[in-house]
């Protein structure tokens, strides 16, 4: 028992070991072994080790008992038989799920080696780190693609494009208006020149005058009578006069 406990604690320190004692010799041995196996099977243990030290064939005879062999076979929990030394064989060995040559070997079979577990954990950690790194790289790439799409189709981008389009339209409209105004200015200058040529005020500069009576232009002597007051507009001003004679 001490060998099993020592090896199990060395290989797998976190394991819990429960001992179910039984008589291994004598007339009551078979009954106590069967009772101990039943209790161990109901305990929820992961593995049962059925063990005793070496001895003569007569000492190990109880493990050839039919009831013991059937009790081993009836266990739902895996049973490792470690009865006697490597050369000793009993019916319990054949009924068990596995036979160990010695109780110490049974302890090694029943427990994993912590060094192997730590090595497996290191390998799993390396795989996990690599998997996380790949996943993070993939996530970063996806975020960068999404960021580019957001910038490409964002309202801000559309507003910038719209502002640029408006600026271009304003520039084109301004150019069109300037050309239009230039054409109208040239046309207006032509109209002004034509009006100046036809304007009666230009004639005044050549010594003519415009006679008005009550703000109406007088173009016939029939419109005047002696004593009427008229305004005479000259090129540089105007004068008032009274009609004293009509010819």
CSV table of C-alpha atoms in Angstrom, one decimal:
chain,number,residue,atom,x,y,z
A,1,UNK,CA,0.0,0.0,0.0
A,2,UNK,CA,2.8,2.4,0.9
A,3,UNK,CA,4.5,1.8,-2.5
A,4,UNK,CA,1.2,2.6,-4.3
A,5,UNK,CA,0.7,5.8,-2.3
A,6,UNK,CA,4.3,6.9,-2.7
A,7,UNK,CA,4.4,6.3,-6.5
A,8,UNK,CA,1.0,7.9,-7.1
A,9,UNK,CA,1.8,11.0,-5.1
A,10,UNK,CA,5.2,11.3,-7.0
A,11,UNK,CA,3.7,10.9,-10.4
A,12,UNK,CA,0.3,12.7,-10.0
A,13,UNK,CA,0.3,14.8,-6.7
A,14,UNK,CA,-3.3,16.0,-7.2
A,15,UNK,CA,-4.8,12.5,-7.1
A,16,UNK,CA,-6.9,11.4,-4.1
A,17,UNK,CA,-6.3,7.9,-2.8
A,18,UNK,CA,-8.9,6.0,-0.8
A,19,UNK,CA,-8.1,2.8,0.9
A,20,UNK,CA,-10.7,0.0,1.3
A,21,UNK,CA,-9.1,-2.6,3.6
A,22,UNK,CA,-9.9,-6.3,3.4
A,23,UNK,CA,-8.6,-9.5,4.7
A,24,UNK,CA,-6.5,-11.3,2.1
A,25,UNK,CA,-6.2,-14.6,3.9
A,26,UNK,CA,-8.5,-16.8,5.9
A,27,UNK,CA,-12.0,-18.0,5.7
A,28,UNK,CA,-13.6,-14.5,5.7
A,29,UNK,CA,-11.1,-13.1,3.2
A,30,UNK,CA,-13.3,-13.6,0.1
A,31,UNK,CA,-16.3,-11.9,1.7
A,32,UNK,CA,-14.3,-8.8,2.8
A,33,UNK,CA,-12.6,-8.5,-0.6
A,34,UNK,CA,-16.0,-8.6,-2.3
A,35,UNK,CA,-17.4,-6.0,0.1
A,36,UNK,CA,-14.4,-3.7,-0.3
A,37,UNK,CA,-14.7,-4.0,-4.1
A,38,UNK,CA,-18.4,-3.1,-4.0
A,39,UNK,CA,-17.7,-0.1,-1.8
A,40,UNK,CA,-14.9,1.1,-4.0
A,41,UNK,CA,-17.0,0.7,-7.1
A,42,UNK,CA,-19.8,2.8,-5.6
A,43,UNK,CA,-17.4,5.6,-4.5
A,44,UNK,CA,-17.1,7.3,-7.9
A,45,UNK,CA,-13.4,6.5,-8.2
A,46,UNK,CA,-11.7,6.6,-11.6
A,47,UNK,CA,-9.7,3.4,-11.0
A,48,UNK,CA,-9.6,0.5,-8.5
A,49,UNK,CA,-6.4,-1.2,-7.7
A,50,UNK,CA,-6.8,-4.7,-6.2
A,51,UNK,CA,-3.5,-5.4,-4.6
A,52,UNK,CA,-1.6,-7.4,-2.0
A,53,UNK,CA,2.0,-8.4,-1.5
A,54,UNK,CA,3.7,-11.6,-2.6
A,55,UNK,CA,3.2,-14.9,-1.0
A,56,UNK,CA,2.9,-18.6,-1.5
A,57,UNK,CA,0.2,-20.1,-3.7
A,58,UNK,CA,-1.8,-20.9,-0.6
A,59,UNK,CA,-1.5,-17.2,0.5
A,60,UNK,CA,-3.0,-16.0,-2.8
A,61,UNK,CA,-5.6,-18.7,-3.0
A,62,UNK,CA,-8.4,-16.3,-2.1
A,63,UNK,CA,-7.9,-14.4,-5.3
A,64,UNK,CA,-8.7,-17.6,-7.2
A,65,UNK,CA,-12.1,-17.8,-5.5
A,66,UNK,CA,-15.1,-17.6,-7.8
A,67,UNK,CA,-16.9,-15.0,-5.8
A,68,UNK,CA,-13.8,-12.7,-5.9
A,69,UNK,CA,-13.4,-13.2,-9.6
A,70,UNK,CA,-17.1,-12.4,-10.2
A,71,UNK,CA,-16.9,-9.4,-7.9
A,72,UNK,CA,-14.0,-8.0,-9.9
A,73,UNK,CA,-15.8,-8.6,-13.2
A,74,UNK,CA,-19.0,-7.0,-11.9
A,75,UNK,CA,-17.3,-3.7,-11.1
A,76,UNK,CA,-18.3,-0.8,-13.4
A,77,UNK,CA,-15.1,1.0,-12.5
A,78,UNK,CA,-11.9,-0.1,-14.3
A,79,UNK,CA,-10.0,-2.6,-12.1
A,80,UNK,CA,-6.2,-3.1,-12.1
A,81,UNK,CA,-5.2,-6.4,-10.5
A,82,UNK,CA,-1.8,-6.3,-8.7
A,83,UNK,CA,-1.8,-9.5,-6.7
A,84,UNK,CA,1.6,-10.9,-5.6
A,85,UNK,CA,4.7,-10.7,-7.8
A,86,UNK,CA,5.1,-10.8,-11.5
A,87,UNK,CA,5.2,-14.6,-11.7
A,88,UNK,CA,2.0,-15.0,-9.7
A,89,UNK,CA,-1.3,-15.4,-11.6
A,90,UNK,CA,-4.8,-15.6,-10.2
A,91,UNK,CA,-8.3,-15.7,-11.6
A,92,UNK,CA,-8.8,-12.1,-10.3
A,93,UNK,CA,-6.1,-11.1,-12.9
A,94,UNK,CA,-8.1,-12.5,-15.7
A,95,UNK,CA,-11.4,-10.9,-14.4
A,96,UNK,CA,-9.8,-7.5,-14.1
A,97,UNK,CA,-9.5,-4.9,-16.9
A,98,UNK,CA,-5.8,-4.9,-16.6
A,99,UNK,CA,-3.1,-6.9,-14.8
A,100,UNK,CA,0.0,-5.2,-13.3
A,101,UNK,CA,3.1,-7.3,-12.4
A,102,UNK,CA,3.5,-5.5,-9.0
A,103,UNK,CA,1.5,-3.0,-6.9
A,104,UNK,CA,4.1,-0.4,-7.8
A,105,UNK,CA,3.5,-1.0,-11.5
A,106,UNK,CA,-0.3,-0.7,-10.8
A,107,UNK,CA,0.2,2.7,-9.4
A,108,UNK,CA,2.2,3.8,-12.4
A,109,UNK,CA,-0.5,2.4,-14.8
A,110,UNK,CA,-3.3,4.1,-12.8
A,111,UNK,CA,-1.7,7.6,-12.7
A,112,UNK,CA,-0.4,9.9,-15.4
A,113,UNK,CA,3.1,11.3,-15.0
A,114,UNK,CA,3.0,15.0,-14.1
A,115,UNK,CA,6.0,15.6,-16.3
A,116,UNK,CA,4.1,14.3,-19.3
A,117,UNK,CA,1.1,16.4,-18.3
A,118,UNK,CA,3.2,19.6,-18.0
A,119,UNK,CA,4.8,18.9,-21.3
A,120,UNK,CA,1.4,18.4,-22.9
A,121,UNK,CA,0.2,21.6,-21.3
A,122,UNK,CA,3.3,23.4,-22.7
A,123,UNK,CA,2.5,22.1,-26.2
A,124,UNK,CA,-1.2,23.0,-25.9
A,125,UNK,CA,-0.1,26.5,-24.7
A,126,UNK,CA,2.1,26.9,-27.7
A,127,UNK,CA,-0.7,25.8,-30.0
A,128,UNK,CA,-3.1,28.1,-28.2
A,129,UNK,CA,-0.7,31.0,-28.5
A,130,UNK,CA,-0.2,30.3,-32.2
A,131,UNK,CA,-4.0,29.9,-32.8
A,132,UNK,CA,-4.7,33.1,-30.9
A,133,UNK,CA,-2.0,35.0,-32.9
A,134,UNK,CA,-3.5,33.8,-36.1
A,135,UNK,CA,-7.0,34.7,-35.0
A,136,UNK,CA,-5.8,38.1,-33.9
A,137,UNK,CA,-4.0,38.7,-37.2
A,138,UNK,CA,-7.2,37.7,-39.0
A,139,UNK,CA,-9.3,39.9,-36.8
A,140,UNK,CA,-6.9,42.9,-37.3
A,141,UNK,CA,-7.0,42.3,-41.1
A,142,UNK,CA,-10.8,42.2,-41.0
A,143,UNK,CA,-10.9,45.4,-38.9
A,144,UNK,CA,-8.6,47.1,-41.3
A,145,UNK,CA,-10.8,46.1,-44.3
A,146,UNK,CA,-13.9,47.3,-42.5
A,147,UNK,CA,-12.2,50.6,-41.6
A,148,UNK,CA,-11.3,51.1,-45.3
A,149,UNK,CA,-14.9,50.4,-46.3
A,150,UNK,CA,-16.2,52.7,-43.6
A,151,UNK,CA,-13.9,55.5,-44.8
A,152,UNK,CA,-14.9,54.8,-48.4
A,153,UNK,CA,-18.6,54.7,-47.9
A,154,UNK,CA,-18.9,56.9,-44.8
A,155,UNK,CA,-21.2,60.0,-44.7
A,156,UNK,CA,-18.1,62.2,-44.2
A,157,UNK,CA,-16.6,60.9,-47.4
A,158,UNK,CA,-19.8,61.4,-49.3
A,159,UNK,CA,-20.1,64.9,-47.9
A,160,UNK,CA,-16.5,65.6,-49.0
A,161,UNK,CA,-17.4,64.4,-52.5
A,162,UNK,CA,-20.6,66.4,-52.5
A,163,UNK,CA,-18.7,69.5,-51.3
A,164,UNK,CA,-16.2,69.0,-54.1
A,165,UNK,CA,-19.0,68.6,-56.7
A,166,UNK,CA,-20.7,71.8,-55.4
A,167,UNK,CA,-17.4,73.7,-55.6
A,168,UNK,CA,-16.8,72.5,-59.1
A,169,UNK,CA,-20.4,73.5,-60.1
A,170,UNK,CA,-19.9,76.9,-58.4
A,171,UNK,CA,-16.7,77.4,-60.4
A,172,UNK,CA,-18.4,76.4,-63.6
A,173,UNK,CA,-21.4,78.6,-62.9
A,174,UNK,CA,-19.1,81.6,-62.0
A,175,UNK,CA,-17.3,81.1,-65.3
A,176,UNK,CA,-20.5,80.9,-67.3
A,177,UNK,CA,-21.9,84.0,-65.5
A,178,UNK,CA,-18.7,85.9,-66.2
A,179,UNK,CA,-18.8,85.0,-69.9
A,180,UNK,CA,-22.5,85.8,-70.0
A,181,UNK,CA,-22.0,89.2,-68.3
A,182,UNK,CA,-19.2,90.0,-70.7
A,183,UNK,CA,-21.4,89.3,-73.7
A,184,UNK,CA,-24.3,91.3,-72.1
A,185,UNK,CA,-21.8,94.1,-71.3
A,186,UNK,CA,-20.7,94.2,-74.9
A,187,UNK,CA,-24.3,94.1,-76.1
A,188,UNK,CA,-25.2,96.9,-73.6
A,189,UNK,CA,-22.4,99.0,-74.8
A,190,UNK,CA,-23.8,98.6,-78.3
A,191,UNK,CA,-27.2,99.7,-77.1
A,192,UNK,CA,-25.8,102.7,-75.3
A,193,UNK,CA,-23.9,103.7,-78.3
A,194,UNK,CA,-27.0,103.4,-80.4
A,195,UNK,CA,-29.1,105.3,-77.9
A,196,UNK,CA,-26.4,108.1,-77.7
A,197,UNK,CA,-26.5,108.4,-81.4
A,198,UNK,CA,-30.3,108.7,-81.4
A,199,UNK,CA,-30.6,110.7,-78.2
A,200,UNK,CA,-31.9,114.2,-78.6
A,201,UNK,CA,-29.5,115.4,-76.0
A,202,UNK,CA,-26.6,114.9,-78.3
A,203,UNK,CA,-28.2,117.3,-80.7
A,204,UNK,CA,-28.2,119.9,-78.0
A,205,UNK,CA,-24.4,120.0,-78.2
A,206,UNK,CA,-24.6,121.2,-81.7
A,207,UNK,CA,-26.6,124.3,-80.8
A,208,UNK,CA,-30.2,123.0,-80.8
A,209,UNK,CA,-32.6,123.3,-77.9
A,210,UNK,CA,-35.7,121.5,-76.5
A,211,UNK,CA,-38.8,123.6,-75.7
A,212,UNK,CA,-41.2,122.2,-73.1
A,213,UNK,CA,-44.5,123.5,-71.9
A,214,UNK,CA,-46.0,121.9,-68.8
A,215,UNK,CA,-43.3,119.1,-69.2
A,216,UNK,CA,-44.5,118.3,-72.7
A,217,UNK,CA,-42.2,118.9,-75.7
A,218,UNK,CA,-43.4,121.7,-77.9
A,219,UNK,CA,-43.0,120.6,-81.6
A,220,UNK,CA,-45.4,123.2,-83.2
A,221,UNK,CA,-46.2,126.9,-82.8
A,222,UNK,CA,-49.8,126.0,-82.6
A,223,UNK,CA,-49.2,124.7,-79.1
A,224,UNK,CA,-48.1,128.1,-77.9
A,225,UNK,CA,-49.9,131.4,-77.2
A,226,UNK,CA,-48.7,134.8,-76.2
A,227,UNK,CA,-48.0,134.9,-72.5
A,228,UNK,CA,-47.3,131.1,-72.1
A,229,UNK,CA,-44.3,130.2,-70.0
A,230,UNK,CA,-41.9,127.6,-71.4
A,231,UNK,CA,-38.7,125.8,-70.4
A,232,UNK,CA,-35.8,125.8,-72.9
A,233,UNK,CA,-33.3,123.0,-72.3
A,234,UNK,CA,-29.8,123.6,-73.7
A,235,UNK,CA,-26.7,121.4,-73.7
A,236,UNK,CA,-25.4,122.8,-70.4
A,237,UNK,CA,-28.6,123.7,-68.6
A,238,UNK,CA,-32.1,125.2,-69.0
A,239,UNK,CA,-33.8,128.6,-68.9
A,240,UNK,CA,-37.4,129.7,-68.6
A,241,UNK,CA,-39.0,132.2,-71.0
A,242,UNK,CA,-42.4,133.8,-71.7
A,243,UNK,CA,-43.9,133.9,-75.2
A,244,UNK,CA,-44.3,137.5,-76.4
A,245,UNK,CA,-45.0,136.8,-80.0
A,246,UNK,CA,-46.1,133.9,-82.2
A,247,UNK,CA,-45.0,133.9,-85.8
